XYZ file of C-alpha atoms in Angstrom:
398
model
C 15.630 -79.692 96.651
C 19.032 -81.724 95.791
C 19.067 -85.574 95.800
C 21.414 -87.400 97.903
C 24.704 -87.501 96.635
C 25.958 -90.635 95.329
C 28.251 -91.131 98.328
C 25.643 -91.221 100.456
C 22.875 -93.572 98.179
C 24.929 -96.438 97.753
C 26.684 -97.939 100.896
C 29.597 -100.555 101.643
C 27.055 -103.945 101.160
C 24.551 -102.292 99.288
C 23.753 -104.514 95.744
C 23.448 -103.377 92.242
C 21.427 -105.112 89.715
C 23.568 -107.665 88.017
C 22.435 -106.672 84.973
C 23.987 -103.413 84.887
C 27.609 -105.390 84.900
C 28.897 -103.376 88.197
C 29.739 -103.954 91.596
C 29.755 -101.882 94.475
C 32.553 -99.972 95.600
C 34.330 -100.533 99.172
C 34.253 -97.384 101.628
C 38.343 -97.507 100.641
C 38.475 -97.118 96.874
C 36.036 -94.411 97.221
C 38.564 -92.326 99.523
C 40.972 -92.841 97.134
C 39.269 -91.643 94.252
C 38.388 -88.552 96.323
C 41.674 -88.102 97.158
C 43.344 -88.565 93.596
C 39.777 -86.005 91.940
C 40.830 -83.260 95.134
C 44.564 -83.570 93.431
C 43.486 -83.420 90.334
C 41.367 -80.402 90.795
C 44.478 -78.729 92.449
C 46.798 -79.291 89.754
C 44.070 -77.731 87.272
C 44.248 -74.633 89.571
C 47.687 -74.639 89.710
C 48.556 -75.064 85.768
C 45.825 -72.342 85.036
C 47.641 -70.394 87.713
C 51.033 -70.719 85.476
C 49.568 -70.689 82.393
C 48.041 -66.740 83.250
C 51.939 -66.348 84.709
C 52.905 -67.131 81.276
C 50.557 -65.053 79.447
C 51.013 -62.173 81.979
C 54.954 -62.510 81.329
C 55.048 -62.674 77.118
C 52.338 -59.013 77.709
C 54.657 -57.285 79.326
C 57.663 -58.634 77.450
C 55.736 -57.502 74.140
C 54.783 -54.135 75.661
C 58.292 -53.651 76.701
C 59.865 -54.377 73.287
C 57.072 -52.566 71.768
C 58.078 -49.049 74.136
C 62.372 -50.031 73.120
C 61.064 -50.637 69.379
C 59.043 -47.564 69.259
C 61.929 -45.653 71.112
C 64.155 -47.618 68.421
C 62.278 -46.325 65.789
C 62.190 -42.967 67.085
C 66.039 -42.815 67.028
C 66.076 -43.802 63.993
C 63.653 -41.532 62.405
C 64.192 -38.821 64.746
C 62.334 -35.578 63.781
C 64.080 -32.853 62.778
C 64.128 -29.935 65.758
C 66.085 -26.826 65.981
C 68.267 -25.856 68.828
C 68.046 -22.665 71.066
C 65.456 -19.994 71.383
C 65.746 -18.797 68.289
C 65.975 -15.968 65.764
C 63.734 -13.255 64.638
C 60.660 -12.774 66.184
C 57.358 -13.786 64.444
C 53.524 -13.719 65.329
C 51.659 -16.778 65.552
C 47.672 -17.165 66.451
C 46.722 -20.389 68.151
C 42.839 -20.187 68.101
C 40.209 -21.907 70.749
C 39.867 -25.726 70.397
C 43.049 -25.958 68.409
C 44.787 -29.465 68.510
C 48.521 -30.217 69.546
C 49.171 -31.895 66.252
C 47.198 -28.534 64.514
C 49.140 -26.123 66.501
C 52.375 -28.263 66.078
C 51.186 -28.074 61.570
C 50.956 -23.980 62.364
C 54.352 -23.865 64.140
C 55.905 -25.532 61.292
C 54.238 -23.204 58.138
C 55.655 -19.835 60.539
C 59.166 -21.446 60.876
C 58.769 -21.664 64.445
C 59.795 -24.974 64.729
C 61.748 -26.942 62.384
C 58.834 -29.925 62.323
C 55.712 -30.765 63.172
C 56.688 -34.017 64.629
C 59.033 -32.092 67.061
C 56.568 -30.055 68.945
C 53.815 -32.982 68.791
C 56.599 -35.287 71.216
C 57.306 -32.221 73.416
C 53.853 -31.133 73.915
C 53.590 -35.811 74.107
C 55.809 -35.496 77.189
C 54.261 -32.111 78.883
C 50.736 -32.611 80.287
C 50.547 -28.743 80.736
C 50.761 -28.774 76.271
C 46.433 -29.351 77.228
C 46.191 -26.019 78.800
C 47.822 -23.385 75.817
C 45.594 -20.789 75.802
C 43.762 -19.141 72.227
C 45.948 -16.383 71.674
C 48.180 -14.166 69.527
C 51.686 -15.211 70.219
C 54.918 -13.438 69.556
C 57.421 -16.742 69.266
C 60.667 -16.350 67.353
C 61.504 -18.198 64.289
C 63.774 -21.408 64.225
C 63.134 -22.359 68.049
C 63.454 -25.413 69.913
C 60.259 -27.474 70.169
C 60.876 -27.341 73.657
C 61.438 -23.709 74.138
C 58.587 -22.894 71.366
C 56.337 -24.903 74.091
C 57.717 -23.212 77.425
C 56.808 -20.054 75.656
C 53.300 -21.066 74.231
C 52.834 -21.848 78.331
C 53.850 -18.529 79.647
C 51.316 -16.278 78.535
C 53.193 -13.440 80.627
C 55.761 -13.506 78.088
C 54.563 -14.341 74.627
C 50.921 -13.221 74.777
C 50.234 -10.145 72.818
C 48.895 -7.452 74.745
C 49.275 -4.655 72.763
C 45.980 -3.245 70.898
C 45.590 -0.423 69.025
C 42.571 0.794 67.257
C 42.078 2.811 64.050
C 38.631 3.552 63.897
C 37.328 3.281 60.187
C 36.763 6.693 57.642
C 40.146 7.722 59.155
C 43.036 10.028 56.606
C 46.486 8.963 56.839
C 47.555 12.186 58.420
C 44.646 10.897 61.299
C 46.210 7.825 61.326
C 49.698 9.002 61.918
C 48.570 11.185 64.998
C 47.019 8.030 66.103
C 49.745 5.932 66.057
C 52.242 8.341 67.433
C 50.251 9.005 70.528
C 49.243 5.279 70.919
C 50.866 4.768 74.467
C 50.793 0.949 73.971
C 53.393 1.916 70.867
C 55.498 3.604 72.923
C 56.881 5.195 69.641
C 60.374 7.602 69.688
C 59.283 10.893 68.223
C 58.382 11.281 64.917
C 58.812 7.498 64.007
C 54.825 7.573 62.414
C 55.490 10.346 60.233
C 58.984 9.085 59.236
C 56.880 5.761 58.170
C 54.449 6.847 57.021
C 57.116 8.811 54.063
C 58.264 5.766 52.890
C 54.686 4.027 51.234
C 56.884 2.100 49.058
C 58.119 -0.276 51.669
C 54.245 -0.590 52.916
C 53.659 -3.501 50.768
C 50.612 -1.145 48.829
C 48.642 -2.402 45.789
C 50.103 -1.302 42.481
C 47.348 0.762 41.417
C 47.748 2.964 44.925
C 50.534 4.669 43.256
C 52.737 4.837 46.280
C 49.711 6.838 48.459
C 48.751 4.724 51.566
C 45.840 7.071 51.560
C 42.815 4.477 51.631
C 44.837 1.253 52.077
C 45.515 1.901 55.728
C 42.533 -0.502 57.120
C 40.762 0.318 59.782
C 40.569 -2.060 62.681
C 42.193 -2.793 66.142
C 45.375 -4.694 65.979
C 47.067 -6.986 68.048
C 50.792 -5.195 67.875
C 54.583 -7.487 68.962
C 56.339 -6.002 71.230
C 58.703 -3.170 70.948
C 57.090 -3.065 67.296
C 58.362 -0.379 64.902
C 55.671 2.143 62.884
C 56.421 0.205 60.015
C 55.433 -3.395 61.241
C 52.658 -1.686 62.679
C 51.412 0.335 58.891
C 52.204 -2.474 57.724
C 49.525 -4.144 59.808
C 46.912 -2.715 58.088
C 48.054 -3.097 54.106
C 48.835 -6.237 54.632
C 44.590 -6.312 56.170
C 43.636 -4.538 53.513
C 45.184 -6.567 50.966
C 43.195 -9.482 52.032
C 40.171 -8.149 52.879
C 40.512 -6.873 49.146
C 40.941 -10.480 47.916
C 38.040 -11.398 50.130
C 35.534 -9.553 48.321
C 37.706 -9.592 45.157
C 38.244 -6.300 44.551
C 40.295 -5.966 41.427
C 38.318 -8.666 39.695
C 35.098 -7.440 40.591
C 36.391 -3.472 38.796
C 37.715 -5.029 35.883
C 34.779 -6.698 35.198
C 32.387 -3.810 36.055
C 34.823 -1.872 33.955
C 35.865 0.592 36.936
C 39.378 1.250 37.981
C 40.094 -0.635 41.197
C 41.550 2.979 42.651
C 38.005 4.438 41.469
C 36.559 1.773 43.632
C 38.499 2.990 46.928
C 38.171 6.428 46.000
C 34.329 6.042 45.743
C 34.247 3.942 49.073
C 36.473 6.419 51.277
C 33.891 9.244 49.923
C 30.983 7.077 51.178
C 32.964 6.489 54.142
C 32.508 10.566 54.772
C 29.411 10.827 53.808
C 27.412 8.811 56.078
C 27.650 6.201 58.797
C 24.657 4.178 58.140
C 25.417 1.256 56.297
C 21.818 1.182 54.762
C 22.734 4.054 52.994
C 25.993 3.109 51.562
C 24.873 1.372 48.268
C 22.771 4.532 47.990
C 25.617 6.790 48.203
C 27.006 4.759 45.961
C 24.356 4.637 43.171
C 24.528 8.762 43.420
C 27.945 9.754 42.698
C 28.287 6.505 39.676
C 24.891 8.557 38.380
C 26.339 11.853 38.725
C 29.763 11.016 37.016
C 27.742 9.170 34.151
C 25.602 12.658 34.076
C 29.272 14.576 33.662
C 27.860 16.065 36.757
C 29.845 17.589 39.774
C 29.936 15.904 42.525
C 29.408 18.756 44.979
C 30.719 16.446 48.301
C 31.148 18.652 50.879
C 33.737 15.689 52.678
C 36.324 16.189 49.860
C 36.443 19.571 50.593
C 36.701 18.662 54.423
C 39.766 16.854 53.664
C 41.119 19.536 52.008
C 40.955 22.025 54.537
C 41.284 19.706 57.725
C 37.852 19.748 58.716
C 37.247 15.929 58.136
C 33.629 14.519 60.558
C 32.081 17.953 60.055
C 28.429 18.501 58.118
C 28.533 21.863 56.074
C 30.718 23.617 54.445
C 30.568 27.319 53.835
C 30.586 29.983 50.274
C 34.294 30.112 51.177
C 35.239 26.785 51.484
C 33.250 25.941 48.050
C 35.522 28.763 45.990
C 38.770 26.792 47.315
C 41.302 25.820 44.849
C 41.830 22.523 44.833
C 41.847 19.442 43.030
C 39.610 17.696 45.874
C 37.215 20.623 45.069
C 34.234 18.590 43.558
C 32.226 21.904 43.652
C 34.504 23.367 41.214
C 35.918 20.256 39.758
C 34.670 17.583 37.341
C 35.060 13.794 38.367
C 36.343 12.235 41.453
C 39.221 13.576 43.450
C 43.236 12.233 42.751
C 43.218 10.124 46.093
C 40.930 8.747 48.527
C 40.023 10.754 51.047
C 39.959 8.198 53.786
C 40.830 4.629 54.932
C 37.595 3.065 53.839
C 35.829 -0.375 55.554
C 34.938 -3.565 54.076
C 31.112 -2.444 54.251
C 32.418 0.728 51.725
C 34.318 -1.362 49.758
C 31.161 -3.612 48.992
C 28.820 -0.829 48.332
C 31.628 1.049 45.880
C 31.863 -2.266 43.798
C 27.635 -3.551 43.804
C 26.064 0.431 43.849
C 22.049 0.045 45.236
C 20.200 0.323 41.815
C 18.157 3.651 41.601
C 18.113 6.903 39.438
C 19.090 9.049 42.332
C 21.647 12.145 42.011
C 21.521 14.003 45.069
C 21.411 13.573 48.633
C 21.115 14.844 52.174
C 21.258 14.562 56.215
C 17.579 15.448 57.228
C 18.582 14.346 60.841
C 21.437 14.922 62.417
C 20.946 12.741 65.621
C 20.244 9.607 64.163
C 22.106 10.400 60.132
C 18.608 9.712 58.362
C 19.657 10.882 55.052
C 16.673 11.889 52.065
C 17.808 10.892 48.423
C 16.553 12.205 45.023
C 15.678 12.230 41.574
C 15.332 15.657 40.634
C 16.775 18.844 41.613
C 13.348 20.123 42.816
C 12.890 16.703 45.140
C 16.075 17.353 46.264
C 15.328 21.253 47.435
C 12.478 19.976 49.344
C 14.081 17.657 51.154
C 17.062 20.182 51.855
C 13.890 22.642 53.721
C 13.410 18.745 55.733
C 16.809 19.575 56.819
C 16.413 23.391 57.721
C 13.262 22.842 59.800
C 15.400 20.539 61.678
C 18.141 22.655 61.970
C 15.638 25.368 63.365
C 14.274 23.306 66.221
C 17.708 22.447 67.088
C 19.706 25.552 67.165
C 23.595 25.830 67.275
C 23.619 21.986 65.946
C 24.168 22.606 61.736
């Protein structure tokens, strides 16, 4: 518990010892000493009162001139914007968990918008900039930051919604039918074929020698609006091209000391040939051995392409006596072109063959494409009665 206060200890009368050198006070001075330690105590309340008035006053004035000296500054180094909704149109991907200031750094490389800075203040002052969706945008070059935004947030009108897919192991002529009847192309008549005639504006490889066969890469594409055939070919040589530096294609020829058009040639063949991509390298390894052999390379798929017949198994005597460069019964060495619009997978297995010493191989199971390779000719005959027996128990199927 408390003492008594002092107050209340030592009364009016009440003696001290003399030999602390004090006397008592009266029951008046001590009111007055309350009295002037209440006023005191209210004046400290009072100047701490003004002094947090003060403080209060010089934050705000320094957050104000800071927001007039940033505005100030802004003025003065405005960033350069463009004006209107600008030009040509151009395709721009924003992907998920991209930032403002990344998407603003994208805008900038396309020509969108003339800075970076520009969009990063108008998506600054939009809250909606936080909800642009991961997308593939069809924006227009040299645009407003402002209108590049508005159109970022209206999905309805800049999201691409046009797909089309070219599945892979497809021939140009394939491709063209494909395109043409693509209703998300909405193409005028004959506007696939007419692009198709003019490779040179395709943006092909050197070594394709003007023949988009095998550079057209398969895929599905996200396609602009009202696109032409061109823009849309030009789609998939522009994928091919990079897939090709990807896996460095012409490098990796060079220094396996095969022509990068052998390469594609070899992979569209494979492409034909089989759809399991455990058997690819092995593909491979036979027709390098069989060209190394001066062997033919007796592929019934060139043939096939020849004669229109391209996804079927066999060929017959007939098709075999054909004249025709793409004849590799009858012919030495691989065909002029590719046959096909070989994959990445293709591509891979053309360039790094599976090592092996086989020369000939074939479908043993046409359901699930198990394919039987060989050494020999006689290895090879017996797996070729693997394939009869099969055909036997499932007739009308080879």
């Amino acid at each position: 518990m408390n003492g008594p206060s002092v107050d209340e200890d030592l009364n009016e009368g009440d003696n001290l010892p003399d030999s602390l050198g004090l006397r008592p006070e009266s029951r008046v001075e001590r009111r007055a000493n309350r009295r002037k330690a209440r006023t005191r105590r209210g004046f400290g309340c009072f100047a701490g009162l003004v002094s947090l008035l003060v403080v209060g006053g010089l934050l705000a004035g320094l957050a104000f001139g800071f927001g007039k000296g940033r505005d100030a500054l802004e003025k003065m180094f405005s960033a350069p914007d463009y004006s209107g909704t600008g030009t040509t149109a151009v395709t721009v991907e924003i992907t998920q968990g991209q930032s403002s200031q990344s998407i603003a750094d994208t805008l900038e490389k396309k020509g969108v918008v003339k800075s970076a800075r520009a969009f990063e203040r108008a998506a600054r002052d939009n809250p909606k900039s936080r909800s642009i969706q991961a997308a593939t945008y069809t924006l227009k070059k040299e645009m407003s930051a402002k209108a590049a935004l508005d159109l970022l947030l209206d999905p309805a009108k800049s999201v691409l919604v046009t797909r089309i897919g070219f599945p892979s192991g497809r021939t140009k002529a394939e491709i063209t039918d494909i395109l043409q009847k693509a209703k998300a192309a909405k193409l005028p008549p004959g506007a696939a074929a007419a692009a198709m005639a003019k490779p040179w504006a395709l943006g092909l490889p050197s070594y394709a020698n003007n023949n988009p066969e095998g550079f057209l890469y398969p895929g599905t594409y996200d396609v602009p609006k009202g696109a032409t055939a061109y823009t849309i070919l030009k789609l998939m040589t522009s994928q091919f091209a990079r897939t090709s530096a990807e896996i460095k294609l012409p490098q990796t020829a060079q220094r396996k000391k095969v022509d990068p058009y052998q390469v594609v040639i070899i992979a569209s063949i494979i492409a034909a040939e089989t759809n399991r991509k455990e058997d690819y390298g092995k593909v491979a390894r036979v027709i390098y051995n069989r060209l190394a052999g001066n062997q033919r390379l007796q592929m019934d798929s060139t043939i096939h392409y020849v004669i229109g017949r391209n996804g079927k198994v066999f060929t017959s005597d007939a098709d075999r006596q054909i004249d025709s460069p793409y004849n590799t019964y009858n012919r030495s060495g691989l065909p002029p072109t590719p046959i096909n619009s070989p994959g990445r997978d293709t591509l891979l297995a053309a360039l790094n063959p599976t090592p092996g010493g086989w020369k000939y191989f074939t479908l043993v199971n046409l359901d699930t494409g198990e394919t039987a390779f060989a050494s020999t000719l006689a290895e090879h005959q017996r797996n070729v009665q693997k394939l009869q027996a099969w055909c036997s128990a499932h007739a009308g199927r080879c």
